[in-house]
mmCIF file of C-alpha atoms in Angstrom:
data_model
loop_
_atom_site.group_PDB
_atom_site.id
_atom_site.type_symbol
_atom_site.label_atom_id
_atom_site.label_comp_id
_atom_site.label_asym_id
_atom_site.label_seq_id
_atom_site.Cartn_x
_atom_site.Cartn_y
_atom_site.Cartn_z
ATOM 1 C CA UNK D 27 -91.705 62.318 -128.043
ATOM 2 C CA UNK D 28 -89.199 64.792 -128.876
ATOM 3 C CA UNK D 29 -90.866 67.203 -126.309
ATOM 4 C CA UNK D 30 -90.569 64.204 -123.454
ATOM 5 C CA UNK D 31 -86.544 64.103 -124.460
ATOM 6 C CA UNK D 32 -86.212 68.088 -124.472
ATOM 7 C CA UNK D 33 -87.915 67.691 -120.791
ATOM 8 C CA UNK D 34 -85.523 64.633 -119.397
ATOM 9 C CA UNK D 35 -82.666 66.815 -120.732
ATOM 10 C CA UNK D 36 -83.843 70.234 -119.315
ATOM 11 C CA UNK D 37 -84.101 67.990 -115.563
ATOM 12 C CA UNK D 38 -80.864 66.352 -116.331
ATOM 13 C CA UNK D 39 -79.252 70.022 -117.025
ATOM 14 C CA UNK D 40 -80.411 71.465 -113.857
ATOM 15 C CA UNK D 41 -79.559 68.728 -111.772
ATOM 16 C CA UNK D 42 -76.001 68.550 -112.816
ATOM 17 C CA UNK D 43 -74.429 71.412 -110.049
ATOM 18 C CA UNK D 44 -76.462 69.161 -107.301
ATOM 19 C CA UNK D 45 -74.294 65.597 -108.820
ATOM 20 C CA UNK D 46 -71.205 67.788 -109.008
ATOM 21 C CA UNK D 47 -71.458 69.355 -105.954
ATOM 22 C CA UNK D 48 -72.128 66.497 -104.238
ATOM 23 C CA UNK D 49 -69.169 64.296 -105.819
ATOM 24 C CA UNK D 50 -67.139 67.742 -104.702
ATOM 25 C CA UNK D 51 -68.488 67.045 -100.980
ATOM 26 C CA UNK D 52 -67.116 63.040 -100.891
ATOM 27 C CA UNK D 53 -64.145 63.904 -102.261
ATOM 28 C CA UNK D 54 -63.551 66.567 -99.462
ATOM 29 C CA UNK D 55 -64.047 63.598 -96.657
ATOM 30 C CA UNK D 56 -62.263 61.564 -98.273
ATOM 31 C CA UNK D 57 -59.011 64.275 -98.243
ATOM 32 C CA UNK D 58 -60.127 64.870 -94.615
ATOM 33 C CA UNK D 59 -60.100 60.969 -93.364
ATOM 34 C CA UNK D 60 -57.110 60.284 -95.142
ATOM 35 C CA UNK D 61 -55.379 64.071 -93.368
ATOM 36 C CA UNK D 62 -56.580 62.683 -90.160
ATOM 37 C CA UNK D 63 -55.010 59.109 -90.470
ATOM 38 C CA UNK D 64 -51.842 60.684 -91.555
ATOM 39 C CA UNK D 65 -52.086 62.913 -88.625
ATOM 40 C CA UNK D 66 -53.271 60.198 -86.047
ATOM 41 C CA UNK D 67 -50.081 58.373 -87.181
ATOM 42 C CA UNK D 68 -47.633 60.917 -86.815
ATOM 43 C CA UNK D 69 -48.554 61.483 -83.514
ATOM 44 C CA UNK D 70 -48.513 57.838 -82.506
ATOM 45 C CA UNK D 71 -45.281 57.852 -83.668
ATOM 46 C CA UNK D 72 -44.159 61.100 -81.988
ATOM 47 C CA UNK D 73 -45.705 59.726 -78.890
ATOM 48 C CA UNK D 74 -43.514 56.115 -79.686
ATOM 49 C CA UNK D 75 -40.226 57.872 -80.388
ATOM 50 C CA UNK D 76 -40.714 60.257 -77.185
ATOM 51 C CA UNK D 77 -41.164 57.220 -75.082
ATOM 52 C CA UNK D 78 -38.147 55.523 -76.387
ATOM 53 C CA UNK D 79 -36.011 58.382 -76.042
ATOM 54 C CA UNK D 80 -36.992 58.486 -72.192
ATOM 55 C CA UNK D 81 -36.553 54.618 -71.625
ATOM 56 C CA UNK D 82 -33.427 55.438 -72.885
ATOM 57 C CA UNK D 83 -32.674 58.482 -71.065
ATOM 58 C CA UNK D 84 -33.787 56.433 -67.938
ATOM 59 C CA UNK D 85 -31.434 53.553 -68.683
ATOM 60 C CA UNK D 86 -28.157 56.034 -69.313
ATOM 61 C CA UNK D 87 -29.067 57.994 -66.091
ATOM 62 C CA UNK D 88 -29.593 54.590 -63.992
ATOM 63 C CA UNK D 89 -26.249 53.254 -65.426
ATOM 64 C CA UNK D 90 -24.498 55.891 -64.853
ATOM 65 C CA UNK D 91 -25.501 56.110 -60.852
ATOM 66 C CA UNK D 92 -24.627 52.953 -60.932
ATOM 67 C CA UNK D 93 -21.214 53.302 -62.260
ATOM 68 C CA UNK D 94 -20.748 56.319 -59.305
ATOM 69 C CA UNK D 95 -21.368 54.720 -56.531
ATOM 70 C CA UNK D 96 -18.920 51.521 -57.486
ATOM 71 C CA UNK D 97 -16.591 54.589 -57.880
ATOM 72 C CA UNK D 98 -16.811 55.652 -54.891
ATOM 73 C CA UNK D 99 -17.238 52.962 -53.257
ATOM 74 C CA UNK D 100 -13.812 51.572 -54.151
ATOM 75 C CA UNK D 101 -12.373 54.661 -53.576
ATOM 76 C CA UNK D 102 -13.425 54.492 -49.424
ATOM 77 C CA UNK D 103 -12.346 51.199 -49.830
ATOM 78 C CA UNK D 104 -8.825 52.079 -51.580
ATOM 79 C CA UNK D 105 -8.208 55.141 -49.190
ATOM 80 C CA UNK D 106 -9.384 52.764 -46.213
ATOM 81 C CA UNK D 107 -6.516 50.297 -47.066
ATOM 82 C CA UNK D 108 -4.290 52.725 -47.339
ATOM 83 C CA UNK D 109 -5.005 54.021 -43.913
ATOM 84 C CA UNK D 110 -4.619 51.040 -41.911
ATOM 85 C CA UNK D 111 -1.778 49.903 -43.587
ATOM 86 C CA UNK D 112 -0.046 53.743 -42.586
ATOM 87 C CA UNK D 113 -1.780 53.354 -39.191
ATOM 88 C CA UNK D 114 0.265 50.106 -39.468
ATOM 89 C CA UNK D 115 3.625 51.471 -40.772
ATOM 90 C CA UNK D 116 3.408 54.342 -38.228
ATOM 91 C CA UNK D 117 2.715 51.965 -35.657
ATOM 92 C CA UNK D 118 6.085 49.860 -36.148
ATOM 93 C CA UNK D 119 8.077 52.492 -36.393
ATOM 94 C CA UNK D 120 6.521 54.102 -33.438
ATOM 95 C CA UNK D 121 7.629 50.130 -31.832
ATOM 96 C CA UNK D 122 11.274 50.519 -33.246
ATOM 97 C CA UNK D 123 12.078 53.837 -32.186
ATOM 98 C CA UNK D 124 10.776 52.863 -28.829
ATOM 99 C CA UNK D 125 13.617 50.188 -28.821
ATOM 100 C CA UNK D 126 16.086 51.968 -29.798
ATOM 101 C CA UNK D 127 15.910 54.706 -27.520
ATOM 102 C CA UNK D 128 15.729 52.579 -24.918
ATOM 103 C CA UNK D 129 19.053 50.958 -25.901
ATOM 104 C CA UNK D 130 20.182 54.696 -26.383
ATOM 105 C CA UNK D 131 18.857 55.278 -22.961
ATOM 106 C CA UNK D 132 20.884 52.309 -21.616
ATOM 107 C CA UNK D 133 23.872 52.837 -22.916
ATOM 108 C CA UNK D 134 24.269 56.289 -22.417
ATOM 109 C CA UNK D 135 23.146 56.203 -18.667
ATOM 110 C CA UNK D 136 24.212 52.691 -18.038
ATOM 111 C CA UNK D 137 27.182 51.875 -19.999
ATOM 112 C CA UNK D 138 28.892 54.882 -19.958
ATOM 113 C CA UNK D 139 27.787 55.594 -16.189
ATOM 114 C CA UNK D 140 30.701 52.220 -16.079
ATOM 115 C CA UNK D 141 33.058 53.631 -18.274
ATOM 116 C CA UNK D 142 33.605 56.482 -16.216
ATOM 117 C CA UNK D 143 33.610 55.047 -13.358
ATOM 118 C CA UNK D 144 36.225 52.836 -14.460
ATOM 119 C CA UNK D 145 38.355 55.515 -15.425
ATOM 120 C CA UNK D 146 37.967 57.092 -12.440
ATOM 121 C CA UNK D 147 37.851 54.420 -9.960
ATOM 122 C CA UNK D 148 34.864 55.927 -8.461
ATOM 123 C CA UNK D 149 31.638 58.063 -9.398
ATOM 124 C CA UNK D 150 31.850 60.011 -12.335
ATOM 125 C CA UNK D 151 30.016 63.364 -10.543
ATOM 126 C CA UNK D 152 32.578 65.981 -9.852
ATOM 127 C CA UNK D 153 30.625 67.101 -6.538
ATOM 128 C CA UNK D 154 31.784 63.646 -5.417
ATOM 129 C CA UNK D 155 35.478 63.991 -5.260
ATOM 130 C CA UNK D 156 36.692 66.168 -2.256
ATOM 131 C CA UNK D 157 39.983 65.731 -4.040
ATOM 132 C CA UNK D 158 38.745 67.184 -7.358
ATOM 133 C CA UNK D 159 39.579 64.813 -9.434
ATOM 134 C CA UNK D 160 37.148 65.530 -12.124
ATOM 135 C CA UNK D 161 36.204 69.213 -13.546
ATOM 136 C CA UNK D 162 32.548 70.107 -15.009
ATOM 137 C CA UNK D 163 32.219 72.393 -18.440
ATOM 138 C CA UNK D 164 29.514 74.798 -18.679
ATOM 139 C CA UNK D 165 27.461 71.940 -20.552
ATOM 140 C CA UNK D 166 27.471 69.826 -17.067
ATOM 141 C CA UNK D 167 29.978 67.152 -18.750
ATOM 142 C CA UNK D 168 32.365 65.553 -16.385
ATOM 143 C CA UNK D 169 36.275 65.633 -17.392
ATOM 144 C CA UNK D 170 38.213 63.373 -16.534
ATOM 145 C CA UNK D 171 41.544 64.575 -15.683
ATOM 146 C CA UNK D 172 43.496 61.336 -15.649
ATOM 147 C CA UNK D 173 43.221 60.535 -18.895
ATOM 148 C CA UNK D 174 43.928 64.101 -21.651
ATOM 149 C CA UNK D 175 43.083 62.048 -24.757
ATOM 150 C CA UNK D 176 39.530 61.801 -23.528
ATOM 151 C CA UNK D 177 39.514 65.139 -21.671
ATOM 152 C CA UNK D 178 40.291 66.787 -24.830
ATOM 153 C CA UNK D 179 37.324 64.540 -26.768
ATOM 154 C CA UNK D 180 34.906 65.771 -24.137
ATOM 155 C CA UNK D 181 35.636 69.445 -24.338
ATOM 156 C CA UNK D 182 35.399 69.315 -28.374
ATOM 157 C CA UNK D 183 31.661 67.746 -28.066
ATOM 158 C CA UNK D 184 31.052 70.254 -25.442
ATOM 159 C CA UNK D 185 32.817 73.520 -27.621
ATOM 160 C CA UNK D 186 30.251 71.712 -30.549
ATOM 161 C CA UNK D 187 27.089 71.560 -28.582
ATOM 162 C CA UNK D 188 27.480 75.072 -26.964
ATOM 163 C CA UNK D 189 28.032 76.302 -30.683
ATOM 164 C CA UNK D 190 25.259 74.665 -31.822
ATOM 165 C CA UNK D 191 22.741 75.939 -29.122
ATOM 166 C CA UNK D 192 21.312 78.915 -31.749
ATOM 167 C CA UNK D 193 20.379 76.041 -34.350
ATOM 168 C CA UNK D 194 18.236 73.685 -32.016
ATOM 169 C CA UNK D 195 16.586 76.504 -30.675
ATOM 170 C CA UNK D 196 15.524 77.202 -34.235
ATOM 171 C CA UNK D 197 14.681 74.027 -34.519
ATOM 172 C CA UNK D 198 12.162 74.406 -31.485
ATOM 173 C CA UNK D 199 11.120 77.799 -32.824
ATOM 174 C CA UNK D 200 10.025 75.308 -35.998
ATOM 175 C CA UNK D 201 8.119 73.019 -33.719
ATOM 176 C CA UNK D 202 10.547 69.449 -33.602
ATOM 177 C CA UNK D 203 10.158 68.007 -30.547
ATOM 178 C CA UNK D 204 13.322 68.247 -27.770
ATOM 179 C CA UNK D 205 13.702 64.468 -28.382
ATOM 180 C CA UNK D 206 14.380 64.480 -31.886
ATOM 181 C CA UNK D 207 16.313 67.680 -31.866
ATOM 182 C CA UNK D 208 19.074 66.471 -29.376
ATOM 183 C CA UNK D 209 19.657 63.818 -31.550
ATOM 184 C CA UNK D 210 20.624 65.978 -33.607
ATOM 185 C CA UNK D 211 23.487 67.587 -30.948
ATOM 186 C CA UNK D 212 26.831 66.909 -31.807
ATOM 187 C CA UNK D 213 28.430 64.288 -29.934
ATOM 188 C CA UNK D 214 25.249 62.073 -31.396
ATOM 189 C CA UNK D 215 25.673 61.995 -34.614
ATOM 190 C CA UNK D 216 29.578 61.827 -34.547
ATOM 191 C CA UNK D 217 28.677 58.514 -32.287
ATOM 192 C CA UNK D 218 30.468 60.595 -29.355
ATOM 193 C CA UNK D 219 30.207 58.890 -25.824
ATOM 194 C CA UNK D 220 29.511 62.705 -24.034
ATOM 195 C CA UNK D 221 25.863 63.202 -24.429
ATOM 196 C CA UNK D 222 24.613 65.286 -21.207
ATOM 197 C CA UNK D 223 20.867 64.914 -22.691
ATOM 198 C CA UNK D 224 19.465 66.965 -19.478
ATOM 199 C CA UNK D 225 21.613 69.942 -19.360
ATOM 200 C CA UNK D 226 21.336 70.167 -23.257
ATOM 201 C CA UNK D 227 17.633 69.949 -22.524
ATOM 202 C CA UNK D 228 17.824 72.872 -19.861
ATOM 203 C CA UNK D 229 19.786 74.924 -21.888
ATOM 204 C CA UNK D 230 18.073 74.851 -25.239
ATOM 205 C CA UNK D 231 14.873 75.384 -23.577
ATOM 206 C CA UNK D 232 16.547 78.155 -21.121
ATOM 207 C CA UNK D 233 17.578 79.568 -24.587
ATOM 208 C CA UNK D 234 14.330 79.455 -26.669
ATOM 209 C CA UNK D 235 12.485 81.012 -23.066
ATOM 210 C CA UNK D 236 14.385 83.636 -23.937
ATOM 211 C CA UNK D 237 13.617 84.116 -27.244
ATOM 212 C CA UNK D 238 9.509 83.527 -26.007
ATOM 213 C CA UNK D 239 9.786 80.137 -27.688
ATOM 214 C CA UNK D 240 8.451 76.959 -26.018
ATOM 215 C CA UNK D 241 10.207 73.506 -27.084
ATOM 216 C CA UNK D 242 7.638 70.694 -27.616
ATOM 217 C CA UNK D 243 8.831 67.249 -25.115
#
């Protein structure tokens, strides 16, 4: 009997490394499942947080185009406003300096065309009186010699313009147009009655030929 035990515990001895090394082997799967699993769900996760963060980025960059383009599309609309109404505003005033040069026109061909002649009794162009009863200055203005007060008021405009000559040819040398630079002559401003537009005309652009200039109309 005692020789049956020594046997049992002779197997049981020599058996133990197999039992240990196979309790060794589970426990070695079981660290390697539970690795994998942890694994598996950190790259799910990865993988989850990598997708959000594009949605996201998607959704910022989509929003953002968005908010462009209704930019810029109120801006054409803004700046296209703004056009037509100075397309507008240049347009009236384009209408209301059209009137009043033609009132200019009138009165300063028309009415004072009348004036003279009432003064004179006659035309108001020296070449017409055999008699000579009217004298021309070198700016082509008729003076009237029956009456010195006026006389005199024509042949300060006239001593004005002819002084002033140098500036509006400057003037065309700067590019202003001939219209808008005799109204600057004296005799305009000064609401003067002499105004010879066309001999200032000649003159300034006699002047700025001179100089190599040419005067815009």
């Amino acid at each position: 009997m005692k020789i049956k035990l020594l046997v049992l515990l002779v197997c049981v001895l020599i058996s133990l490394p197999g039992v240990a090394t196979a309790v060794q082997s589970l426990d070695y799967q079981r660290q390697s499942e539970q690795a994998a699993a942890v694994t598996k769900a950190q790259s799910e996760h990865a993988a989850a947080v990598t997708k959000a963060q594009a949605e996201h980025a998607a959704a910022v960059t989509k929003a953002q185009a968005e908010h462009a383009a209704a930019v810029t599309k109120a801006q054409f609309e803004h700046a296209a406003v703004v056009t037509k109404a100075q397309s507008e505003h240049a347009a009236a005033v384009n209408a209301d300096n059209g009137i009043v040069n033609k009132i200019y026109s009138f009165l300063k061909t028309g009415l004072l065309e009348n004036i003279y002649k009432l003064f004179q009794g006659g035309p108001s162009t020296p070449a017409q009186y055999p008699s000579g009863g009217g004298a021309v200055t070198d700016m082509g203005i008729t003076i009237i010699e029956n009456s010195p007060e006026i006389a005199q008021n024509q042949k300060n405009v006239t001593d004005a313009q002819k002084r002033w000559i140098p500036e509006a040819v400057e003037l065309c040398r700067d590019g202003l147009p001939m219209e808008e630079i005799l109204m600057l002559a004296p005799g305009v401003q000064g609401g003067e009655l002499f105004f010879p537009k066309q001999r200032l005309t000649s003159v300034i652009k006699n002047e700025a030929i001179k100089q190599g200039i040419t005067c815009k109309e």
